[in-house]
PDB file of N, CA and C in Angstrom:
ATOM      1  N   MET A   1       0.851  -1.178   0.000  1.00  0.00           N
ATOM      2  CA  MET A   1       0.000   0.000   0.000  1.00  0.00           C
ATOM      3  C   MET A   1       0.894   1.237   0.000  1.00  0.00           C
ATOM      4  N   THR A   2       0.533   2.194  -0.806  1.00  0.00           N
ATOM      5  CA  THR A   2       1.331   3.420  -0.871  1.00  0.00           C
ATOM      6  C   THR A   2       1.142   4.244   0.402  1.00  0.00           C
ATOM      7  N   PRO A   3       2.131   5.047   0.747  1.00  0.00           N
ATOM      8  CA  PRO A   3       1.989   5.897   1.938  1.00  0.00           C
ATOM      9  C   PRO A   3       0.763   6.804   1.878  1.00  0.00           C
ATOM     10  N   ASN A   4       0.439   7.327   0.701  1.00  0.00           N
ATOM     11  CA  ASN A   4      -0.717   8.203   0.566  1.00  0.00           C
ATOM     12  C   ASN A   4      -2.016   7.449   0.817  1.00  0.00           C
ATOM     13  N   LYS A   5      -2.133   6.256   0.242  1.00  0.00           N
ATOM     14  CA  LYS A   5      -3.333   5.441   0.446  1.00  0.00           C
ATOM     15  C   LYS A   5      -3.461   5.030   1.919  1.00  0.00           C
ATOM     16  N   LEU A   6      -2.336   4.685   2.528  1.00  0.00           N
ATOM     17  CA  LEU A   6      -2.344   4.325   3.948  1.00  0.00           C
ATOM     18  C   LEU A   6      -2.841   5.496   4.782  1.00  0.00           C
ATOM     19  N   HIS A   7      -2.362   6.697   4.486  1.00  0.00           N
ATOM     20  CA  HIS A   7      -2.785   7.886   5.235  1.00  0.00           C
ATOM     21  C   HIS A   7      -4.284   8.139   5.067  1.00  0.00           C
ATOM     22  N   ILE A   8      -4.783   7.974   3.850  1.00  0.00           N
ATOM     23  CA  ILE A   8      -6.214   8.183   3.595  1.00  0.00           C
ATOM     24  C   ILE A   8      -7.045   7.167   4.372  1.00  0.00           C
ATOM     25  N   GLU A   9      -6.639   5.898   4.342  1.00  0.00           N
ATOM     26  CA  GLU A   9      -7.376   4.872   5.084  1.00  0.00           C
ATOM     27  C   GLU A   9      -7.309   5.112   6.587  1.00  0.00           C
ATOM     28  N   PHE A  10      -6.168   5.592   7.054  1.00  0.00           N
ATOM     29  CA  PHE A  10      -6.016   5.908   8.475  1.00  0.00           C
ATOM     30  C   PHE A  10      -6.978   7.029   8.868  1.00  0.00           C
ATOM     31  N   GLU A  11      -7.018   8.088   8.085  1.00  0.00           N
ATOM     32  CA  GLU A  11      -7.920   9.206   8.371  1.00  0.00           C
ATOM     33  C   GLU A  11      -9.383   8.757   8.342  1.00  0.00           C
ATOM     34  N   GLU A  12      -9.733   7.881   7.426  1.00  0.00           N
ATOM     35  CA  GLU A  12     -11.092   7.356   7.368  1.00  0.00           C
ATOM     36  C   GLU A  12     -11.419   6.534   8.612  1.00  0.00           C
ATOM     37  N   ALA A  13     -10.451   5.760   9.091  1.00  0.00           N
ATOM     38  CA  ALA A  13     -10.657   4.973  10.311  1.00  0.00           C
ATOM     39  C   ALA A  13     -10.842   5.889  11.515  1.00  0.00           C
ATOM     40  N   VAL A  14     -10.065   6.960  11.580  1.00  0.00           N
ATOM     41  CA  VAL A  14     -10.195   7.930  12.681  1.00  0.00           C
ATOM     42  C   VAL A  14     -11.584   8.572  12.641  1.00  0.00           C
ATOM     43  N   GLU A  15     -12.026   8.952  11.455  1.00  0.00           N
ATOM     44  CA  GLU A  15     -13.358   9.548  11.322  1.00  0.00           C
ATOM     45  C   GLU A  15     -14.450   8.559  11.733  1.00  0.00           C
ATOM     46  N   ARG A  16     -14.269   7.318  11.387  1.00  0.00           N
ATOM     47  CA  ARG A  16     -15.255   6.288  11.742  1.00  0.00           C
ATOM     48  C   ARG A  16     -15.365   6.144  13.258  1.00  0.00           C
ATOM     49  N   ILE A  17     -14.240   6.166  13.927  1.00  0.00           N
ATOM     50  CA  ILE A  17     -14.240   6.071  15.394  1.00  0.00           C
ATOM     51  C   ILE A  17     -14.890   7.317  15.997  1.00  0.00           C
ATOM     52  N   ASN A  18     -14.537   8.481  15.494  1.00  0.00           N
ATOM     53  CA  ASN A  18     -15.078   9.728  16.040  1.00  0.00           C
ATOM     54  C   ASN A  18     -16.583   9.855  15.812  1.00  0.00           C
ATOM     55  N   ALA A  19     -17.100   9.235  14.761  1.00  0.00           N
ATOM     56  CA  ALA A  19     -18.529   9.321  14.458  1.00  0.00           C
ATOM     57  C   ALA A  19     -19.359   8.314  15.250  1.00  0.00           C
ATOM     58  N   HIS A  20     -18.710   7.322  15.822  1.00  0.00           N
ATOM     59  CA  HIS A  20     -19.420   6.269  16.559  1.00  0.00           C
ATOM     60  C   HIS A  20     -19.916   6.823  17.897  1.00  0.00           C
ATOM     61  N   LYS A  21     -21.168   6.568  18.218  1.00  0.00           N
ATOM     62  CA  LYS A  21     -21.772   7.174  19.413  1.00  0.00           C
ATOM     63  C   LYS A  21     -21.768   6.271  20.649  1.00  0.00           C
ATOM     64  N   ASP A  22     -21.692   4.966  20.466  1.00  0.00           N
ATOM     65  CA  ASP A  22     -21.715   4.061  21.614  1.00  0.00           C
ATOM     66  C   ASP A  22     -20.342   4.014  22.277  1.00  0.00           C
ATOM     67  N   PRO A  23     -20.307   3.705  23.582  1.00  0.00           N
ATOM     68  CA  PRO A  23     -19.010   3.628  24.264  1.00  0.00           C
ATOM     69  C   PRO A  23     -18.191   2.432  23.776  1.00  0.00           C
ATOM     70  N   PHE A  24     -16.893   2.580  23.812  1.00  0.00           N
ATOM     71  CA  PHE A  24     -15.964   1.517  23.438  1.00  0.00           C
ATOM     72  C   PHE A  24     -15.404   0.860  24.694  1.00  0.00           C
ATOM     73  N   PRO A  25     -14.984  -0.405  24.604  1.00  0.00           N
ATOM     74  CA  PRO A  25     -14.312  -1.045  25.746  1.00  0.00           C
ATOM     75  C   PRO A  25     -12.998  -0.314  26.063  1.00  0.00           C
ATOM     76  N   ALA A  26     -12.643  -0.280  27.329  1.00  0.00           N
ATOM     77  CA  ALA A  26     -11.458   0.468  27.769  1.00  0.00           C
ATOM     78  C   ALA A  26     -10.175  -0.049  27.120  1.00  0.00           C
ATOM     79  N   ASP A  27     -10.025  -1.365  27.008  1.00  0.00           N
ATOM     80  CA  ASP A  27      -8.800  -1.902  26.419  1.00  0.00           C
ATOM     81  C   ASP A  27      -8.694  -1.517  24.939  1.00  0.00           C
ATOM     82  N   PHE A  28      -9.805  -1.472  24.250  1.00  0.00           N
ATOM     83  CA  PHE A  28      -9.843  -1.059  22.852  1.00  0.00           C
ATOM     84  C   PHE A  28      -9.425   0.407  22.733  1.00  0.00           C
ATOM     85  N   LEU A  29      -9.943   1.256  23.609  1.00  0.00           N
ATOM     86  CA  LEU A  29      -9.593   2.674  23.585  1.00  0.00           C
ATOM     87  C   LEU A  29      -8.105   2.899  23.833  1.00  0.00           C
ATOM     88  N   LEU A  30      -7.526   2.122  24.733  1.00  0.00           N
ATOM     89  CA  LEU A  30      -6.094   2.268  25.014  1.00  0.00           C
ATOM     90  C   LEU A  30      -5.252   1.889  23.802  1.00  0.00           C
ATOM     91  N   ARG A  31      -5.642   0.821  23.109  1.00  0.00           N
ATOM     92  CA  ARG A  31      -4.898   0.434  21.905  1.00  0.00           C
ATOM     93  C   ARG A  31      -5.065   1.490  20.815  1.00  0.00           C
ATOM     94  N   LEU A  32      -6.284   2.008  20.635  1.00  0.00           N
ATOM     95  CA  LEU A  32      -6.495   3.085  19.669  1.00  0.00           C
ATOM     96  C   LEU A  32      -5.623   4.289  20.009  1.00  0.00           C
ATOM     97  N   TYR A  33      -5.615   4.655  21.272  1.00  0.00           N
ATOM     98  CA  TYR A  33      -4.834   5.791  21.740  1.00  0.00           C
ATOM     99  C   TYR A  33      -3.353   5.617  21.389  1.00  0.00           C
ATOM    100  N   ALA A  34      -2.809   4.455  21.706  1.00  0.00           N
ATOM    101  CA  ALA A  34      -1.380   4.220  21.485  1.00  0.00           C
ATOM    102  C   ALA A  34      -1.042   4.238  19.996  1.00  0.00           C
ATOM    103  N   TYR A  35      -1.832   3.547  19.188  1.00  0.00           N
ATOM    104  CA  TYR A  35      -1.557   3.534  17.750  1.00  0.00           C
ATOM    105  C   TYR A  35      -1.738   4.920  17.135  1.00  0.00           C
ATOM    106  N   TYR A  36      -2.744   5.647  17.583  1.00  0.00           N
ATOM    107  CA  TYR A  36      -2.969   7.000  17.059  1.00  0.00           C
ATOM    108  C   TYR A  36      -1.790   7.912  17.389  1.00  0.00           C
ATOM    109  N   LYS A  37      -1.360   7.891  18.631  1.00  0.00           N
ATOM    110  CA  LYS A  37      -0.245   8.741  19.052  1.00  0.00           C
ATOM    111  C   LYS A  37       1.018   8.406  18.265  1.00  0.00           C
ATOM    112  N   LYS A  38       1.278   7.111  18.093  1.00  0.00           N
ATOM    113  CA  LYS A  38       2.465   6.692  17.346  1.00  0.00           C
ATOM    114  C   LYS A  38       2.331   7.077  15.868  1.00  0.00           C
ATOM    115  N   ALA A  39       1.156   6.855  15.292  1.00  0.00           N
ATOM    116  CA  ALA A  39       0.928   7.138  13.872  1.00  0.00           C
ATOM    117  C   ALA A  39       1.031   8.622  13.557  1.00  0.00           C
ATOM    118  N   THR A  40       0.648   9.458  14.498  1.00  0.00           N
ATOM    119  CA  THR A  40       0.670  10.903  14.270  1.00  0.00           C
ATOM    120  C   THR A  40       1.923  11.566  14.838  1.00  0.00           C
ATOM    121  N   ASN A  41       2.819  10.740  15.367  1.00  0.00           N
ATOM    122  CA  ASN A  41       4.081  11.235  15.915  1.00  0.00           C
ATOM    123  C   ASN A  41       3.846  12.270  17.013  1.00  0.00           C
ATOM    124  N   ASP A  42       2.838  12.013  17.836  1.00  0.00           N
ATOM    125  CA  ASP A  42       2.457  12.910  18.931  1.00  0.00           C
ATOM    126  C   ASP A  42       2.909  12.275  20.238  1.00  0.00           C
ATOM    127  N   TYR A  43       4.005  12.769  20.771  1.00  0.00           N
ATOM    128  CA  TYR A  43       4.563  12.167  21.977  1.00  0.00           C
ATOM    129  C   TYR A  43       4.323  13.004  23.228  1.00  0.00           C
ATOM    130  N   GLY A  44       3.254  13.788  23.212  1.00  0.00           N
ATOM    131  CA  GLY A  44       2.909  14.563  24.392  1.00  0.00           C
ATOM    132  C   GLY A  44       2.498  13.648  25.547  1.00  0.00           C
ATOM    133  N   ARG A  45       2.652  14.138  26.726  1.00  0.00           N
ATOM    134  CA  ARG A  45       2.286  13.353  27.910  1.00  0.00           C
ATOM    135  C   ARG A  45       0.783  13.175  27.986  1.00  0.00           C
ATOM    136  N   PRO A  46       0.332  12.021  28.488  1.00  0.00           N
ATOM    137  CA  PRO A  46      -1.111  11.835  28.716  1.00  0.00           C
ATOM    138  C   PRO A  46      -1.621  12.930  29.643  1.00  0.00           C
ATOM    139  N   SER A  47      -2.846  13.377  29.409  1.00  0.00           N
ATOM    140  CA  SER A  47      -3.321  14.558  30.134  1.00  0.00           C
ATOM    141  C   SER A  47      -4.620  14.326  30.889  1.00  0.00           C
ATOM    142  N   SER A  48      -4.846  13.120  31.342  1.00  0.00           N
ATOM    143  CA  SER A  48      -6.038  12.871  32.144  1.00  0.00           C
ATOM    144  C   SER A  48      -5.846  13.469  33.536  1.00  0.00           C
ATOM    145  N   ARG A  49      -6.949  13.822  34.166  1.00  0.00           N
ATOM    146  CA  ARG A  49      -6.872  14.323  35.547  1.00  0.00           C
ATOM    147  C   ARG A  49      -6.672  13.190  36.535  1.00  0.00           C
ATOM    148  N   LYS A  50      -6.867  11.944  36.066  1.00  0.00           N
ATOM    149  CA  LYS A  50      -6.712  10.786  36.952  1.00  0.00           C
ATOM    150  C   LYS A  50      -5.365  10.112  36.690  1.00  0.00           C
ATOM    151  N   PRO A  51      -4.502  10.061  37.697  1.00  0.00           N
ATOM    152  CA  PRO A  51      -3.175   9.473  37.510  1.00  0.00           C
ATOM    153  C   PRO A  51      -3.212   8.025  37.008  1.00  0.00           C
ATOM    154  N   ILE A  52      -4.186   7.235  37.425  1.00  0.00           N
ATOM    155  CA  ILE A  52      -4.231   5.845  36.994  1.00  0.00           C
ATOM    156  C   ILE A  52      -4.473   5.750  35.490  1.00  0.00           C
ATOM    157  N   ILE A  53      -5.291   6.639  34.945  1.00  0.00           N
ATOM    158  CA  ILE A  53      -5.535   6.639  33.502  1.00  0.00           C
ATOM    159  C   ILE A  53      -4.263   7.037  32.755  1.00  0.00           C
ATOM    160  N   ASN A  54      -3.548   8.008  33.275  1.00  0.00           N
ATOM    161  CA  ASN A  54      -2.265   8.388  32.668  1.00  0.00           C
ATOM    162  C   ASN A  54      -1.289   7.215  32.679  1.00  0.00           C
ATOM    163  N   ALA A  55      -1.306   6.443  33.745  1.00  0.00           N
ATOM    164  CA  ALA A  55      -0.425   5.280  33.833  1.00  0.00           C
ATOM    165  C   ALA A  55      -0.789   4.247  32.767  1.00  0.00           C
ATOM    166  N   PHE A  56      -2.067   3.991  32.582  1.00  0.00           N
ATOM    167  CA  PHE A  56      -2.493   3.047  31.547  1.00  0.00           C
ATOM    168  C   PHE A  56      -2.125   3.545  30.148  1.00  0.00           C
ATOM    169  N   LYS A  57      -2.311   4.832  29.914  1.00  0.00           N
ATOM    170  CA  LYS A  57      -1.965   5.400  28.612  1.00  0.00           C
ATOM    171  C   LYS A  57      -0.461   5.311  28.365  1.00  0.00           C
ATOM    172  N   THR A  58       0.324   5.622  29.379  1.00  0.00           N
ATOM    173  CA  THR A  58       1.779   5.539  29.254  1.00  0.00           C
ATOM    174  C   THR A  58       2.206   4.107  28.961  1.00  0.00           C
ATOM    175  N   ASN A  59       1.600   3.152  29.637  1.00  0.00           N
ATOM    176  CA  ASN A  59       1.909   1.746  29.390  1.00  0.00           C
ATOM    177  C   ASN A  59       1.564   1.364  27.952  1.00  0.00           C
ATOM    178  N   ALA A  60       0.423   1.816  27.460  1.00  0.00           N
ATOM    179  CA  ALA A  60       0.024   1.517  26.079  1.00  0.00           C
ATOM    180  C   ALA A  60       1.041   2.100  25.092  1.00  0.00           C
ATOM    181  N   LEU A  61       1.545   3.289  25.374  1.00  0.00           N
ATOM    182  CA  LEU A  61       2.546   3.896  24.502  1.00  0.00           C
ATOM    183  C   LEU A  61       3.855   3.109  24.515  1.00  0.00           C
ATOM    184  N   PHE A  62       4.248   2.597  25.674  1.00  0.00           N
ATOM    185  CA  PHE A  62       5.460   1.775  25.751  1.00  0.00           C
ATOM    186  C   PHE A  62       5.326   0.520  24.897  1.00  0.00           C
ATOM    187  N   GLN A  63       4.126  -0.019  24.817  1.00  0.00           N
ATOM    188  CA  GLN A  63       3.912  -1.249  24.069  1.00  0.00           C
ATOM    189  C   GLN A  63       4.054  -1.060  22.562  1.00  0.00           C
ATOM    190  N   VAL A  64       3.939   0.149  22.065  1.00  0.00           N
ATOM    191  CA  VAL A  64       4.052   0.397  20.621  1.00  0.00           C
ATOM    192  C   VAL A  64       5.321   1.170  20.258  1.00  0.00           C
ATOM    193  N   GLN A  65       6.239   1.283  21.170  1.00  0.00           N
ATOM    194  CA  GLN A  65       7.407   2.115  20.922  1.00  0.00           C
ATOM    195  C   GLN A  65       8.329   1.573  19.828  1.00  0.00           C
ATOM    196  N   ASP A  66       8.271   0.295  19.526  1.00  0.00           N
ATOM    197  CA  ASP A  66       9.188  -0.289  18.546  1.00  0.00           C
ATOM    198  C   ASP A  66       8.593  -0.469  17.153  1.00  0.00           C
ATOM    199  N   ILE A  67       7.450   0.154  16.872  1.00  0.00           N
ATOM    200  CA  ILE A  67       6.885   0.060  15.537  1.00  0.00           C
ATOM    201  C   ILE A  67       6.974   1.420  14.847  1.00  0.00           C
ATOM    202  N   SER A  68       6.923   1.398  13.532  1.00  0.00           N
ATOM    203  CA  SER A  68       7.019   2.646  12.772  1.00  0.00           C
ATOM    204  C   SER A  68       5.666   3.352  12.737  1.00  0.00           C
ATOM    205  N   GLU A  69       5.685   4.579  12.258  1.00  0.00           N
ATOM    206  CA  GLU A  69       4.437   5.341  12.117  1.00  0.00           C
ATOM    207  C   GLU A  69       3.497   4.651  11.136  1.00  0.00           C
ATOM    208  N   ASP A  70       4.038   4.147  10.033  1.00  0.00           N
ATOM    209  CA  ASP A  70       3.198   3.456   9.054  1.00  0.00           C
ATOM    210  C   ASP A  70       2.621   2.161   9.625  1.00  0.00           C
ATOM    211  N   GLU A  71       3.413   1.440  10.394  1.00  0.00           N
ATOM    212  CA  GLU A  71       2.901   0.222  11.037  1.00  0.00           C
ATOM    213  C   GLU A  71       1.788   0.573  12.022  1.00  0.00           C
ATOM    214  N   ALA A  72       1.948   1.668  12.736  1.00  0.00           N
ATOM    215  CA  ALA A  72       0.925   2.099  13.690  1.00  0.00           C
ATOM    216  C   ALA A  72      -0.366   2.469  12.962  1.00  0.00           C
ATOM    217  N   LYS A  73      -0.244   3.144  11.819  1.00  0.00           N
ATOM    218  CA  LYS A  73      -1.436   3.477  11.036  1.00  0.00           C
ATOM    219  C   LYS A  73      -2.154   2.207  10.591  1.00  0.00           C
ATOM    220  N   GLN A  74      -1.377   1.226  10.100  1.00  0.00           N
ATOM    221  CA  GLN A  74      -1.982  -0.017   9.638  1.00  0.00           C
ATOM    222  C   GLN A  74      -2.637  -0.773  10.790  1.00  0.00           C
ATOM    223  N   GLU A  75      -2.001  -0.805  11.936  1.00  0.00           N
ATOM    224  CA  GLU A  75      -2.587  -1.477  13.100  1.00  0.00           C
ATOM    225  C   GLU A  75      -3.857  -0.778  13.563  1.00  0.00           C
ATOM    226  N   TYR A  76      -3.868   0.535  13.526  1.00  0.00           N
ATOM    227  CA  TYR A  76      -5.063   1.303  13.880  1.00  0.00           C
ATOM    228  C   TYR A  76      -6.203   0.940  12.935  1.00  0.00           C
ATOM    229  N   ILE A  77      -5.924   0.935  11.639  1.00  0.00           N
ATOM    230  CA  ILE A  77      -6.932   0.573  10.635  1.00  0.00           C
ATOM    231  C   ILE A  77      -7.455  -0.831  10.889  1.00  0.00           C
ATOM    232  N   ASN A  78      -6.555  -1.785  11.117  1.00  0.00           N
ATOM    233  CA  ASN A  78      -6.953  -3.168  11.377  1.00  0.00           C
ATOM    234  C   ASN A  78      -7.827  -3.265  12.626  1.00  0.00           C
ATOM    235  N   LEU A  79      -7.443  -2.559  13.662  1.00  0.00           N
ATOM    236  CA  LEU A  79      -8.195  -2.578  14.917  1.00  0.00           C
ATOM    237  C   LEU A  79      -9.612  -2.047  14.708  1.00  0.00           C
ATOM    238  N   VAL A  80      -9.742  -0.944  14.004  1.00  0.00           N
ATOM    239  CA  VAL A  80     -11.053  -0.358  13.734  1.00  0.00           C
ATOM    240  C   VAL A  80     -11.898  -1.293  12.874  1.00  0.00           C
ATOM    241  N   ASN A  81     -11.307  -1.805  11.799  1.00  0.00           N
ATOM    242  CA  ASN A  81     -12.050  -2.702  10.907  1.00  0.00           C
ATOM    243  C   ASN A  81     -12.532  -3.947  11.641  1.00  0.00           C
ATOM    244  N   ASN A  82     -11.665  -4.533  12.446  1.00  0.00           N
ATOM    245  CA  ASN A  82     -12.051  -5.728  13.205  1.00  0.00           C
ATOM    246  C   ASN A  82     -13.124  -5.428  14.228  1.00  0.00           C
ATOM    247  N   TYR A  83     -13.036  -4.272  14.871  1.00  0.00           N
ATOM    248  CA  TYR A  83     -14.054  -3.911  15.872  1.00  0.00           C
ATOM    249  C   TYR A  83     -15.432  -3.856  15.216  1.00  0.00           C
ATOM    250  N   PHE A  84     -15.527  -3.145  14.122  1.00  0.00           N
ATOM    251  CA  PHE A  84     -16.827  -2.993  13.483  1.00  0.00           C
ATOM    252  C   PHE A  84     -17.293  -4.275  12.784  1.00  0.00           C
ATOM    253  N   LEU A  85     -16.373  -5.127  12.428  1.00  0.00           N
ATOM    254  CA  LEU A  85     -16.727  -6.388  11.803  1.00  0.00           C
ATOM    255  C   LEU A  85     -17.311  -7.362  12.830  1.00  0.00           C
ATOM    256  N   TYR A  86     -16.715  -7.382  14.036  1.00  0.00           N
ATOM    257  CA  TYR A  86     -17.082  -8.383  15.031  1.00  0.00           C
ATOM    258  C   TYR A  86     -17.899  -7.877  16.200  1.00  0.00           C
ATOM    259  N   ARG A  87     -18.236  -6.604  16.236  1.00  0.00           N
ATOM    260  CA  ARG A  87     -18.998  -6.108  17.391  1.00  0.00           C
ATOM    261  C   ARG A  87     -20.410  -6.674  17.368  1.00  0.00           C
ATOM    262  N   LYS A  88     -20.999  -6.694  18.521  1.00  0.00           N
ATOM    263  CA  LYS A  88     -22.341  -7.278  18.656  1.00  0.00           C
ATOM    264  C   LYS A  88     -23.415  -6.320  18.225  1.00  0.00           C
TER     265      LYS A  88
END
């Protein structure tokens, strides 16, 4: 897949998640968060008011530290597609 096509599919996946109105499972949100941050090269500190949530977010970021931005985009797309394919 070309980098441009990957970026377009990634943006479409982000829009799909943002348009969804029902709540997502917490573990799913953490994986989305980590892949999104890695894919967009956004290494800002987690900014929740609850320290435990920041700890979970930081842990999720550590788990994706060894993949590239393009790999993170592809994983984000796969995660979104699988969620909507298999959700109840």
